[in-house]
Short mmCIF file of C-alpha atoms and ligand atoms in Angstrom, two decimals:
data_model
loop_
_atom_site.label_atom_id
_atom_site.label_comp_id
_atom_site.label_asym_id
_atom_site.label_seq_id
_atom_site.Cartn_x
_atom_site.Cartn_y
_atom_site.Cartn_z
CA MET A 1003 -16.93 74.73 208.13
CA SER A 1004 -13.32 73.65 208.68
CA ASP A 1005 -10.54 76.16 208.18
CA GLU A 1006 -8.52 73.73 206.07
CA PRO A 1007 -7.76 75.61 202.81
CA VAL A 1008 -8.56 73.91 199.52
CA LYS A 1009 -7.53 76.63 197.03
CA PHE A 1010 -4.28 78.61 197.04
CA LEU A 1011 -4.73 81.81 195.07
CA LEU A 1012 -2.46 84.58 193.82
CA THR A 1013 -3.38 88.08 192.58
CA GLU A 1014 -2.93 89.50 189.06
CA ARG A 1015 0.13 91.33 190.35
CA ASP A 1016 1.72 87.90 190.96
CA ILE A 1017 1.60 86.86 187.29
CA PRO A 1018 5.26 86.04 186.52
CA THR A 1019 7.24 88.77 184.76
CA HIS A 1020 9.66 86.30 183.11
CA TRP A 1021 9.58 82.86 181.57
CA ILE A 1022 12.17 80.34 182.79
CA ASN A 1023 14.55 78.99 180.15
CA LEU A 1024 15.99 75.69 181.40
CA LEU A 1025 18.39 75.19 178.47
CA PRO A 1026 21.41 77.02 179.97
CA ASP A 1027 21.10 74.89 183.13
CA LEU A 1028 21.01 71.55 181.32
CA PRO A 1029 24.22 69.51 181.57
CA GLY A 1030 26.33 69.28 178.37
CA GLU A 1031 26.04 71.15 175.10
CA PRO A 1032 22.55 71.11 173.52
CA LEU A 1033 22.36 69.03 170.33
CA PRO A 1034 21.39 71.31 167.43
CA PRO A 1035 18.34 70.73 165.22
CA LEU A 1036 19.36 69.71 161.67
CA ASN A 1037 18.20 71.15 158.35
CA PRO A 1038 15.84 68.53 156.81
CA ALA A 1039 17.47 68.76 153.36
CA THR A 1040 21.20 69.16 154.09
CA LYS A 1041 21.18 67.37 157.50
CA GLU A 1042 23.59 70.11 158.68
CA PRO A 1043 22.94 72.05 161.93
CA ALA A 1044 19.98 74.37 161.35
CA GLY A 1045 20.46 78.04 162.17
CA PRO A 1046 17.87 80.76 162.79
CA GLY A 1047 17.80 81.36 159.00
CA ASP A 1048 16.26 77.90 158.47
CA LEU A 1049 13.27 78.91 160.55
CA THR A 1050 12.50 82.39 159.17
CA PRO A 1051 10.13 81.19 156.40
CA ILE A 1052 7.60 80.01 159.01
CA PHE A 1053 8.44 81.72 162.36
CA PRO A 1054 8.91 85.39 163.34
CA MET A 1055 12.36 86.47 164.57
CA GLY A 1056 11.04 87.22 168.07
CA LEU A 1057 10.14 83.55 168.57
CA ILE A 1058 13.32 82.28 166.87
CA GLN A 1059 15.34 84.36 169.35
CA GLN A 1060 13.41 82.79 172.21
CA GLU A 1061 13.96 79.34 170.66
CA VAL A 1062 17.76 79.69 170.81
CA SER A 1063 18.06 82.06 173.78
CA PRO A 1064 21.03 81.43 176.09
CA GLU A 1065 19.42 83.56 178.83
CA PRO A 1066 18.08 81.74 181.91
CA GLU A 1067 15.09 84.12 182.01
CA VAL A 1068 13.16 85.79 179.20
CA GLU A 1069 10.98 88.82 179.93
CA ILE A 1070 7.26 88.42 179.23
CA PRO A 1071 6.01 91.35 177.10
CA GLU A 1072 3.47 93.59 178.89
CA GLU A 1073 0.90 93.00 176.10
CA VAL A 1074 1.08 89.25 176.76
CA ARG A 1075 0.78 89.66 180.54
CA GLU A 1076 -2.31 91.86 179.94
CA VAL A 1077 -4.02 89.00 178.09
CA TYR A 1078 -2.82 86.49 180.71
CA LYS A 1079 -4.86 88.52 183.22
CA LEU A 1080 -8.06 87.08 181.67
CA TRP A 1081 -7.39 83.80 183.53
CA ARG A 1082 -4.00 83.92 185.28
CA PRO A 1083 -2.86 83.25 187.94
CA THR A 1084 -4.60 79.88 187.88
CA PRO A 1085 -5.62 78.19 191.14
CA LEU A 1086 -3.64 75.54 192.98
CA TYR A 1087 -5.92 73.04 194.74
CA ARG A 1088 -5.24 70.65 197.58
CA ALA A 1089 -7.15 67.50 196.58
CA ARG A 1090 -8.46 66.79 200.08
CA ARG A 1091 -11.52 64.86 198.90
CA LEU A 1092 -9.46 62.65 196.62
CA GLU A 1093 -6.93 62.07 199.42
CA ARG A 1094 -9.75 60.92 201.71
CA ALA A 1095 -11.25 58.66 199.03
CA LEU A 1096 -7.85 57.08 198.42
CA ASP A 1097 -7.22 56.82 202.15
CA THR A 1098 -3.63 57.91 201.54
CA PRO A 1099 -1.21 59.76 203.81
CA ALA A 1100 0.05 61.60 200.69
CA ARG A 1101 -0.77 65.30 200.30
CA ILE A 1102 -1.95 65.85 196.74
CA TYR A 1103 -1.95 69.25 195.00
CA TYR A 1104 -3.03 70.12 191.48
CA LYS A 1105 -2.46 73.20 189.38
CA TYR A 1106 -5.59 73.73 187.29
CA GLU A 1107 -5.11 75.25 183.82
CA GLY A 1108 -8.67 74.48 182.70
CA VAL A 1109 -9.79 77.97 183.78
CA SER A 1110 -8.35 79.53 180.59
CA PRO A 1111 -10.83 80.56 177.85
CA ALA A 1112 -9.94 77.52 175.74
CA GLY A 1113 -9.97 75.19 178.75
CA SER A 1114 -6.30 74.18 178.93
CA HIS A 1115 -2.70 75.35 179.33
CA LYS A 1116 -2.37 75.97 175.58
CA PRO A 1117 -3.29 79.71 175.61
CA ASN A 1118 -0.13 80.41 177.68
CA THR A 1119 1.91 79.95 174.52
CA ALA A 1120 -0.79 80.76 171.93
CA VAL A 1121 -1.02 84.33 173.24
CA ALA A 1122 2.77 84.76 173.28
CA GLN A 1123 3.05 83.39 169.74
CA ALA A 1124 0.19 85.44 168.30
CA TYR A 1125 1.71 88.58 169.87
CA GLU A 1126 5.16 88.02 168.31
CA ASN A 1127 3.65 87.26 164.89
CA ALA A 1128 1.38 90.32 164.97
CA LYS A 1129 4.38 92.46 165.97
CA ALA A 1130 6.27 91.08 162.95
CA GLY A 1131 3.44 92.14 160.60
CA ILE A 1132 2.15 88.62 159.89
CA ARG A 1133 -1.48 88.40 158.71
CA LYS A 1134 -2.41 84.76 159.35
CA LEU A 1135 -1.33 81.80 161.50
CA CYS A 1136 -1.72 78.23 160.40
CA THR A 1137 -1.57 75.24 162.72
CA GLU A 1138 -2.56 71.66 163.51
CA THR A 1139 -4.62 70.47 166.43
CA GLY A 1140 -4.91 67.02 167.98
CA ALA A 1141 -7.32 67.25 170.88
CA GLY A 1142 -8.77 70.52 169.58
CA GLN A 1143 -7.37 72.28 172.64
CA TRP A 1144 -4.41 73.82 170.84
CA GLY A 1145 -6.47 74.93 167.83
CA SER A 1146 -9.00 76.57 170.16
CA ALA A 1147 -6.23 78.30 172.07
CA LEU A 1148 -4.65 79.69 168.92
CA ALA A 1149 -8.01 80.76 167.48
CA PHE A 1150 -8.69 82.72 170.68
CA ALA A 1151 -5.17 84.24 170.74
CA CYS A 1152 -5.35 85.27 167.07
CA GLN A 1153 -8.58 87.17 167.81
CA GLU A 1154 -6.85 89.04 170.63
CA PHE A 1155 -4.15 90.31 168.23
CA GLY A 1156 -6.19 90.72 165.00
CA LEU A 1157 -4.76 87.73 163.09
CA GLU A 1158 -6.53 85.21 160.85
CA CYS A 1159 -6.24 81.56 161.89
CA GLU A 1160 -6.42 78.34 159.84
CA VAL A 1161 -6.44 74.97 161.63
CA PHE A 1162 -5.87 71.38 160.44
CA MET A 1163 -7.67 69.15 162.94
CA VAL A 1164 -6.67 65.47 163.25
CA GLY A 1165 -9.44 63.41 161.64
CA SER A 1166 -10.26 61.20 164.65
CA SER A 1167 -10.63 64.25 166.94
CA TYR A 1168 -12.63 66.17 164.32
CA ASP A 1169 -15.17 63.33 164.34
CA GLN A 1170 -15.18 62.87 168.15
CA LYS A 1171 -15.37 66.56 169.09
CA PRO A 1172 -17.55 68.63 166.76
CA TYR A 1173 -17.96 71.37 169.39
CA ARG A 1174 -14.20 71.99 169.50
CA ARG A 1175 -14.58 72.95 165.83
CA SER A 1176 -17.53 75.20 166.70
CA MET A 1177 -15.42 76.84 169.37
CA MET A 1178 -12.59 77.57 166.93
CA GLU A 1179 -15.07 78.96 164.40
CA THR A 1180 -16.66 81.13 167.10
CA TRP A 1181 -13.22 82.69 167.60
CA GLY A 1182 -13.06 83.27 163.84
CA ALA A 1183 -10.80 80.40 162.69
CA SER A 1184 -11.33 78.19 159.65
CA VAL A 1185 -10.97 74.46 160.30
CA HIS A 1186 -10.10 71.51 158.00
CA ARG A 1187 -10.39 67.81 158.77
CA SER A 1188 -6.88 66.31 158.38
CA PRO A 1189 -5.76 64.60 156.18
CA SER A 1190 -7.46 67.16 153.91
CA ASP A 1191 -7.41 67.61 150.17
CA VAL A 1192 -6.26 71.25 150.33
CA THR A 1193 -2.55 70.36 150.69
CA GLU A 1194 -0.20 68.00 148.91
CA ALA A 1195 0.83 66.55 152.30
CA GLY A 1196 -2.81 65.81 153.14
CA ARG A 1197 -3.51 64.21 149.75
CA SER A 1198 -0.42 61.99 150.15
CA GLN A 1199 -1.77 60.63 153.46
CA ALA A 1200 -5.36 59.93 152.36
CA SER A 1201 -4.85 56.24 153.25
CA HIS A 1202 -4.69 57.23 156.97
CA PRO A 1203 -8.22 58.64 157.44
CA THR A 1204 -7.95 58.95 161.26
CA GLY A 1205 -5.01 61.31 160.73
CA SER A 1206 -2.25 62.06 163.22
CA LEU A 1207 -0.55 65.11 164.66
CA GLY A 1208 2.43 64.48 162.37
CA ILE A 1209 0.22 64.59 159.25
CA ALA A 1210 -1.66 67.71 160.39
CA ILE A 1211 1.66 69.47 161.11
CA SER A 1212 2.85 68.70 157.57
CA GLU A 1213 -0.34 70.26 156.17
CA ALA A 1214 -0.05 73.44 158.25
CA VAL A 1215 3.68 73.87 157.53
CA GLU A 1216 3.01 73.47 153.80
CA ILE A 1217 0.45 76.31 153.80
CA ALA A 1218 2.71 78.59 155.87
CA ALA A 1219 5.80 77.96 153.73
CA GLN A 1220 3.93 79.04 150.57
CA ASP A 1221 2.76 82.48 151.71
CA GLU A 1222 4.89 85.31 153.11
CA GLY A 1223 2.06 86.75 155.17
CA THR A 1224 1.28 83.39 156.80
CA ASN A 1225 3.33 81.79 159.54
CA TYR A 1226 3.14 78.43 161.22
CA SER A 1227 2.49 78.02 164.92
CA LEU A 1228 3.24 74.90 166.97
CA GLY A 1229 1.52 74.07 170.25
CA SER A 1230 4.25 71.93 171.79
CA VAL A 1231 7.75 70.37 171.40
CA LEU A 1232 9.78 73.50 170.50
CA ASN A 1233 11.90 75.29 173.12
CA HIS A 1234 9.94 78.54 172.93
CA VAL A 1235 6.63 76.73 173.51
CA LEU A 1236 7.96 75.00 176.63
CA LEU A 1237 9.43 78.33 177.75
CA HIS A 1238 6.01 80.06 177.60
CA GLN A 1239 4.44 77.36 179.76
CA THR A 1240 6.80 77.94 182.70
CA VAL A 1241 4.36 80.49 184.15
CA ILE A 1242 2.57 77.38 185.49
CA GLY A 1243 5.44 76.05 187.61
CA GLN A 1244 6.50 79.50 188.82
CA GLU A 1245 3.01 80.19 190.14
CA ALA A 1246 2.90 76.71 191.69
CA ILE A 1247 6.14 77.39 193.58
CA ALA A 1248 4.59 80.55 195.12
CA GLN A 1249 1.32 78.74 195.90
CA LEU A 1250 3.03 75.76 197.54
CA GLU A 1251 4.96 78.24 199.67
CA GLN A 1252 1.57 79.58 200.83
CA ALA A 1253 0.54 76.01 201.61
CA GLY A 1254 3.81 75.43 203.49
CA ASP A 1255 4.69 72.35 201.40
CA GLU A 1256 7.44 71.21 199.03
CA PRO A 1257 6.68 68.60 196.37
CA ASP A 1258 8.46 65.24 196.63
CA VAL A 1259 7.19 64.34 193.18
CA VAL A 1260 5.90 66.43 190.25
CA ILE A 1261 3.69 64.65 187.71
CA GLY A 1262 2.39 65.64 184.29
CA CYS A 1263 1.12 64.02 181.10
CA VAL A 1264 3.24 64.24 177.97
CA GLY A 1265 2.11 64.65 174.36
CA GLY A 1266 4.95 66.80 173.08
CA GLY A 1267 6.10 67.93 176.53
CA SER A 1268 4.78 71.48 176.98
CA ASN A 1269 2.45 71.20 179.99
CA PHE A 1270 4.91 68.82 181.64
CA ALA A 1271 7.76 71.31 181.12
CA GLY A 1272 5.50 74.15 182.24
CA ILE A 1273 4.84 72.69 185.65
CA ALA A 1274 8.11 70.78 186.08
CA TYR A 1275 10.98 72.87 184.65
CA PRO A 1276 10.97 75.56 187.36
CA PHE A 1277 11.30 72.68 189.88
CA VAL A 1278 13.88 70.86 187.68
CA ARG A 1279 16.00 74.00 187.76
CA ARG A 1280 16.02 73.85 191.56
CA VAL A 1281 17.24 70.25 191.35
CA LEU A 1282 19.98 71.19 188.87
CA ARG A 1283 21.06 74.35 190.71
CA ASP A 1284 20.42 73.68 194.38
CA GLY A 1285 20.41 69.89 194.65
CA ALA A 1286 16.68 69.74 195.58
CA ARG A 1287 15.55 66.10 195.69
CA THR A 1288 12.26 66.35 193.79
CA ARG A 1289 11.31 63.41 191.54
CA PHE A 1290 9.58 63.91 188.18
CA LEU A 1291 7.11 61.56 186.52
CA ALA A 1292 5.93 61.82 182.90
CA ALA A 1293 2.73 59.94 181.99
CA GLU A 1294 1.97 58.89 178.42
CA PRO A 1295 -0.48 56.55 176.62
CA ALA A 1296 0.45 52.88 176.20
CA ALA A 1297 -0.93 53.26 172.65
CA CYS A 1298 1.67 55.95 171.81
CA PRO A 1299 4.56 55.22 174.21
CA THR A 1300 7.20 57.60 172.91
CA LEU A 1301 9.29 57.98 176.07
CA THR A 1302 8.94 54.41 177.31
CA ARG A 1303 9.27 52.44 174.02
CA GLY A 1304 10.68 54.87 171.42
CA VAL A 1305 14.31 55.06 170.26
CA TYR A 1306 16.57 58.08 170.87
CA ARG A 1307 17.37 59.40 167.38
CA TYR A 1308 17.27 62.46 165.13
CA ASP A 1309 13.83 62.56 163.51
CA PHE A 1310 11.44 64.91 161.76
CA GLY A 1311 8.77 66.70 163.79
CA ASP A 1312 6.13 66.00 161.12
CA THR A 1313 5.11 63.00 159.03
CA VAL A 1314 6.10 64.17 155.57
CA GLY A 1315 9.58 65.40 156.57
CA MET A 1316 9.42 69.18 156.21
CA THR A 1317 10.49 70.29 159.71
CA PRO A 1318 14.06 70.35 161.04
CA LEU A 1319 15.35 67.07 162.50
CA MET A 1320 15.37 67.03 166.29
CA PRO A 1321 17.15 64.70 168.73
CA MET A 1322 14.38 62.92 170.62
CA PHE A 1323 12.73 59.66 171.59
CA THR A 1324 10.63 58.75 168.58
CA LEU A 1325 8.33 56.01 167.31
CA GLY A 1326 9.17 57.08 163.73
CA HIS A 1327 7.81 60.23 162.07
CA ASP A 1328 5.32 58.31 159.94
CA PHE A 1329 4.12 55.99 162.72
CA VAL A 1330 0.34 56.57 163.00
CA PRO A 1331 -0.77 55.87 166.59
CA PRO A 1332 -4.13 54.17 167.16
CA PRO A 1333 -6.96 56.71 167.66
CA VAL A 1334 -7.15 56.97 171.47
CA HIS A 1335 -9.29 59.74 172.97
CA ALA A 1336 -6.28 61.57 174.40
CA GLY A 1337 -5.73 63.14 170.97
CA GLY A 1338 -3.18 65.57 172.37
CA LEU A 1339 -0.90 62.67 173.34
CA ARG A 1340 -0.88 61.01 169.89
CA TYR A 1341 2.51 62.32 168.79
CA HIS A 1342 5.47 60.24 167.60
CA GLY A 1343 8.17 62.35 169.30
CA ASP A 1344 8.70 64.67 172.26
CA ALA A 1345 10.49 67.90 173.12
CA PRO A 1346 14.29 67.44 172.82
CA SER A 1347 14.98 68.97 176.26
CA LEU A 1348 12.50 66.60 177.94
CA CYS A 1349 13.92 63.60 176.06
CA GLY A 1350 17.39 64.63 177.27
CA LEU A 1351 16.13 64.71 180.88
CA VAL A 1352 14.53 61.26 180.52
CA LYS A 1353 17.73 59.90 178.95
CA ALA A 1354 19.74 61.38 181.83
CA GLY A 1355 17.44 59.72 184.37
CA LEU A 1356 16.16 63.00 185.83
CA VAL A 1357 12.61 62.34 184.65
CA GLU A 1358 10.92 58.92 184.86
CA ALA A 1359 8.32 57.96 182.25
CA ARG A 1360 5.34 55.60 182.64
CA ALA A 1361 2.75 54.47 180.07
CA TYR A 1362 -0.92 53.80 180.86
CA LYS A 1363 -3.77 52.19 178.99
CA GLN A 1364 -6.90 54.13 178.03
CA ASN A 1365 -9.40 52.35 180.34
CA GLU A 1366 -7.26 52.69 183.46
CA THR A 1367 -6.81 56.42 182.80
CA PHE A 1368 -10.58 56.93 182.46
CA GLU A 1369 -11.16 54.94 185.63
CA ALA A 1370 -8.80 57.37 187.40
CA ALA A 1371 -10.44 60.40 185.74
CA VAL A 1372 -13.95 59.34 186.82
CA ARG A 1373 -12.75 58.78 190.38
CA PHE A 1374 -11.22 62.27 190.31
CA ALA A 1375 -14.43 63.81 188.91
CA ARG A 1376 -16.51 62.09 191.61
CA THR A 1377 -14.38 63.54 194.40
CA GLU A 1378 -12.88 66.83 193.20
CA GLY A 1379 -15.71 67.71 190.80
CA ILE A 1380 -13.71 68.78 187.75
CA ILE A 1381 -14.01 66.47 184.73
CA PRO A 1382 -10.44 66.11 183.44
CA ALA A 1383 -9.44 66.09 179.78
CA PRO A 1384 -8.34 62.59 178.67
CA GLU A 1385 -4.72 63.79 178.47
CA PRO A 1386 -4.23 64.77 182.15
CA ALA A 1387 -6.22 61.64 183.07
CA HIS A 1388 -2.88 59.89 182.43
CA ALA A 1389 -1.24 62.11 185.06
CA ILE A 1390 -4.09 61.35 187.47
CA LYS A 1391 -3.54 57.61 187.05
CA ALA A 1392 0.15 58.16 187.90
CA VAL A 1393 -0.89 60.27 190.94
CA MET A 1394 -3.13 57.48 192.21
CA ASP A 1395 -0.29 54.97 191.87
CA GLU A 1396 2.01 57.32 193.82
CA ALA A 1397 -0.65 57.84 196.49
CA GLN A 1398 -0.98 54.06 196.85
CA ALA A 1399 2.81 53.70 197.05
CA ALA A 1400 2.85 56.36 199.79
CA LYS A 1401 0.20 54.39 201.67
CA ASP A 1402 2.12 51.11 201.28
CA ALA A 1403 5.31 52.79 202.49
CA GLY A 1404 3.47 54.71 205.22
CA ASP A 1405 5.04 58.00 204.08
CA GLN A 1406 3.48 61.44 203.75
CA ARG A 1407 4.85 62.29 200.34
CA VAL A 1408 3.74 65.53 198.72
CA ILE A 1409 2.49 65.08 195.16
CA LEU A 1410 2.01 67.98 192.74
CA PHE A 1411 0.43 67.39 189.35
CA GLY A 1412 -0.67 69.41 186.36
CA LEU A 1413 -4.39 69.27 185.65
CA CYS A 1414 -3.75 70.89 182.30
CA GLY A 1415 -7.30 70.92 180.93
CA HIS A 1416 -10.95 70.09 181.50
CA GLY A 1417 -12.80 67.42 179.55
CA ASN A 1418 -16.10 69.22 179.00
CA PHE A 1419 -15.75 68.69 175.24
CA ASP A 1420 -14.59 65.09 175.66
CA LEU A 1421 -17.85 63.60 176.85
CA ALA A 1422 -18.09 61.18 173.92
CA ALA A 1423 -14.99 59.52 175.40
CA TYR A 1424 -16.57 59.45 178.87
CA ASP A 1425 -19.75 57.99 177.32
CA ALA A 1426 -17.71 55.18 175.79
CA TYR A 1427 -15.99 54.48 179.11
CA LEU A 1428 -19.21 54.59 181.15
CA SER A 1429 -21.05 52.31 178.72
CA GLY A 1430 -18.20 49.78 178.76
CA THR A 1431 -17.37 50.16 175.07
CA LEU A 1432 -14.05 52.00 175.44
CA GLU A 1433 -11.23 50.01 173.88
CA ASP A 1434 -7.59 49.62 174.84
CA PRO A 1435 -6.03 49.75 171.40
CA GLU A 1436 -2.79 47.81 171.16
CA PHE A 1437 0.44 49.54 170.36
CA SER A 1438 1.92 47.77 167.36
CA GLU A 1439 5.62 46.97 167.82
CA ALA A 1440 5.70 45.82 164.18
CA ASP A 1441 4.32 49.17 162.90
CA MET A 1442 6.89 50.99 165.01
CA GLU A 1443 9.74 48.84 163.71
CA GLU A 1444 8.60 49.53 160.16
CA ALA A 1445 8.43 53.29 160.82
CA LEU A 1446 11.84 53.23 162.51
CA GLY A 1447 13.23 51.67 159.34
CA ARG A 1448 12.36 54.96 157.59
CA LEU A 1449 14.20 57.24 160.03
CA PRO A 1450 16.46 59.79 158.33
CA ASP A 1451 20.00 58.57 157.82
CA VAL A 1452 21.95 60.69 160.32
CA PRO A 1453 24.24 59.58 163.15
CA VAL A 1454 22.53 58.57 166.38
CA PRO A 1455 23.03 61.39 168.93
CA ALA A 1456 25.36 60.54 171.83
C1 PLP B 2339 -5.38 69.15 177.48
C2 PLP B 2339 -4.09 68.73 176.85
N1 PLP B 2339 -3.15 68.21 177.62
C3 PLP B 2339 -1.98 67.81 177.12
C4 PLP B 2339 -1.69 67.92 175.78
C5 PLP B 2339 -0.39 67.42 175.29
O1 PLP B 2339 0.49 68.40 174.86
P1 PLP B 2339 1.73 68.80 175.71
O2 PLP B 2339 2.51 67.55 176.02
O3 PLP B 2339 2.49 69.73 174.83
O4 PLP B 2339 1.26 69.48 176.95
C6 PLP B 2339 -2.63 68.50 174.93
C7 PLP B 2339 -2.32 68.67 173.51
O5 PLP B 2339 -3.11 68.99 172.70
C8 PLP B 2339 -3.86 68.90 175.48
O6 PLP B 2339 -4.80 69.44 174.71
#
C-alpha cells in the first residue's frame, strides 16, 4: 500500500467555534432588502412574523464572526468534521497534472450540507418557544435536513415539496416522514398560494416557498425556515470552508480555484466564503467558480434587479440576479438548483467579478457524475454534478496549460435517492430541456417596479 493520503480528517475538537460572516468585508455598503408592500428598506421588524429574533440578528449582524451555540456544536458532532478527500483516482483517470480535492458533506444524516443550517435554525426557533417550522424543499435534501433538525429540538415540521421532485423521489418523502415531518406535494390545495399556481403542476421552489410562508404567517407558533439565499443560512454553512482550510493545511496545499454548484448559494458560500475573505483581506489570488444548470441560468443569463424571493410576492425584495420570480424553470433532476434568484451577497461578488459563473446542461453533468462515481466511488447528487463538470473542465485546462493547479470543490451531497435520474441518463432517455428566453423575458416584465440597484 502506498503512503499517499487520500482522506484528510479532523477531530470533533476541531469543529469550528464560530461562523464566518463575510458581509463586513464586502466592498461598499450592502443594499437593504425592501418591504414587499411599501418597497421601503425592510428592518428586523418586517421579519419577526416568520423568523425568531436570534436568526434575524444573525441576518443583519455586522460582526465578522458569530459564535456557534454549544447545543448546535453538540449536534454537529453527529457528522462533523466532514472528510476532505484528494481525488487521486479521478486525477489519474483524467490524466491531469491538477491536484483535485473535495469536501464531502454527504456524510450528514440527511446526506448533504443542509443540516449545517437546519440544526442552527431549529435551535434558535426552539429557544424562542416556537412549536412548528414550515418550509419548502426542491431536491428533498433541505426538507429532510429540517425534518431531522426539528426532531433534535422537539419541533413539528411541515414541508411543501416541489411537485417534480415529489414524483421523482418518493423515498425522500419517506425519509422526512421517518423524522416525523408531514409533507405536501406543491403546488398543493392547502394554501391560497398553491391553489393560485395549480396550472404549474411540476411546481418550483418559488411556489413552494410561497406556500410555506403563507402557513407560517398565519400562526404565531409556526415559523418559516429557508434552506438557502438568506445571509444567516450562508453564515451557518461556513463551517465547511473553515474545516477545508485546516484540512488543506494538513495536505500542504493551497487552492488555486474553489468550485461549487449554486441553487441559492449556500453550499457555494459555505466552502468559498472563508477563502473569499482571505482574498479580500490578504490579497490571496484564489479564483472562484459557480456552476449552475443551463436550464435555470440565474447567474449567467439573469438580470441584476430587486425581486421577490418567492413566486407569489410575499417575501422581502432582494437585490440579485433573477430570471423573474414567477419564471418556472423546466423540471431538471437537480431540483435544488431550480431557483429563479440567488443570495444577494453571492450576486454582488459575481457582479464585482470576484466569482465567475458557468452554466452546464443536464446530460454533460451526469456524464461527469458517472465518471466521478466510477473512480471515486461516491454517487454525487445531481446538484454537485454541475460542480464536478466544472472541475473536469478545469482539470483539462490545467493539462492543456501544463500547470499543476490545485482545485478544491464542494461535494455537497450524495445521490443515493436520485437513482431515477441516473437510470434516465444510463438508459439514454435523459433530456436537456431548453431554457426559454421568451419565458424569462415575460417573467422579467412582471418584476416589481423599484429602481435597479447600482
Ligand atoms: C445537494 C444539494 N446541493 C445544492 C443545493 C442547492 O442549494 P444551495 O445553492 O443553497 O447550496 C441543494 C438544494 O436543495 C441540494 O440539495
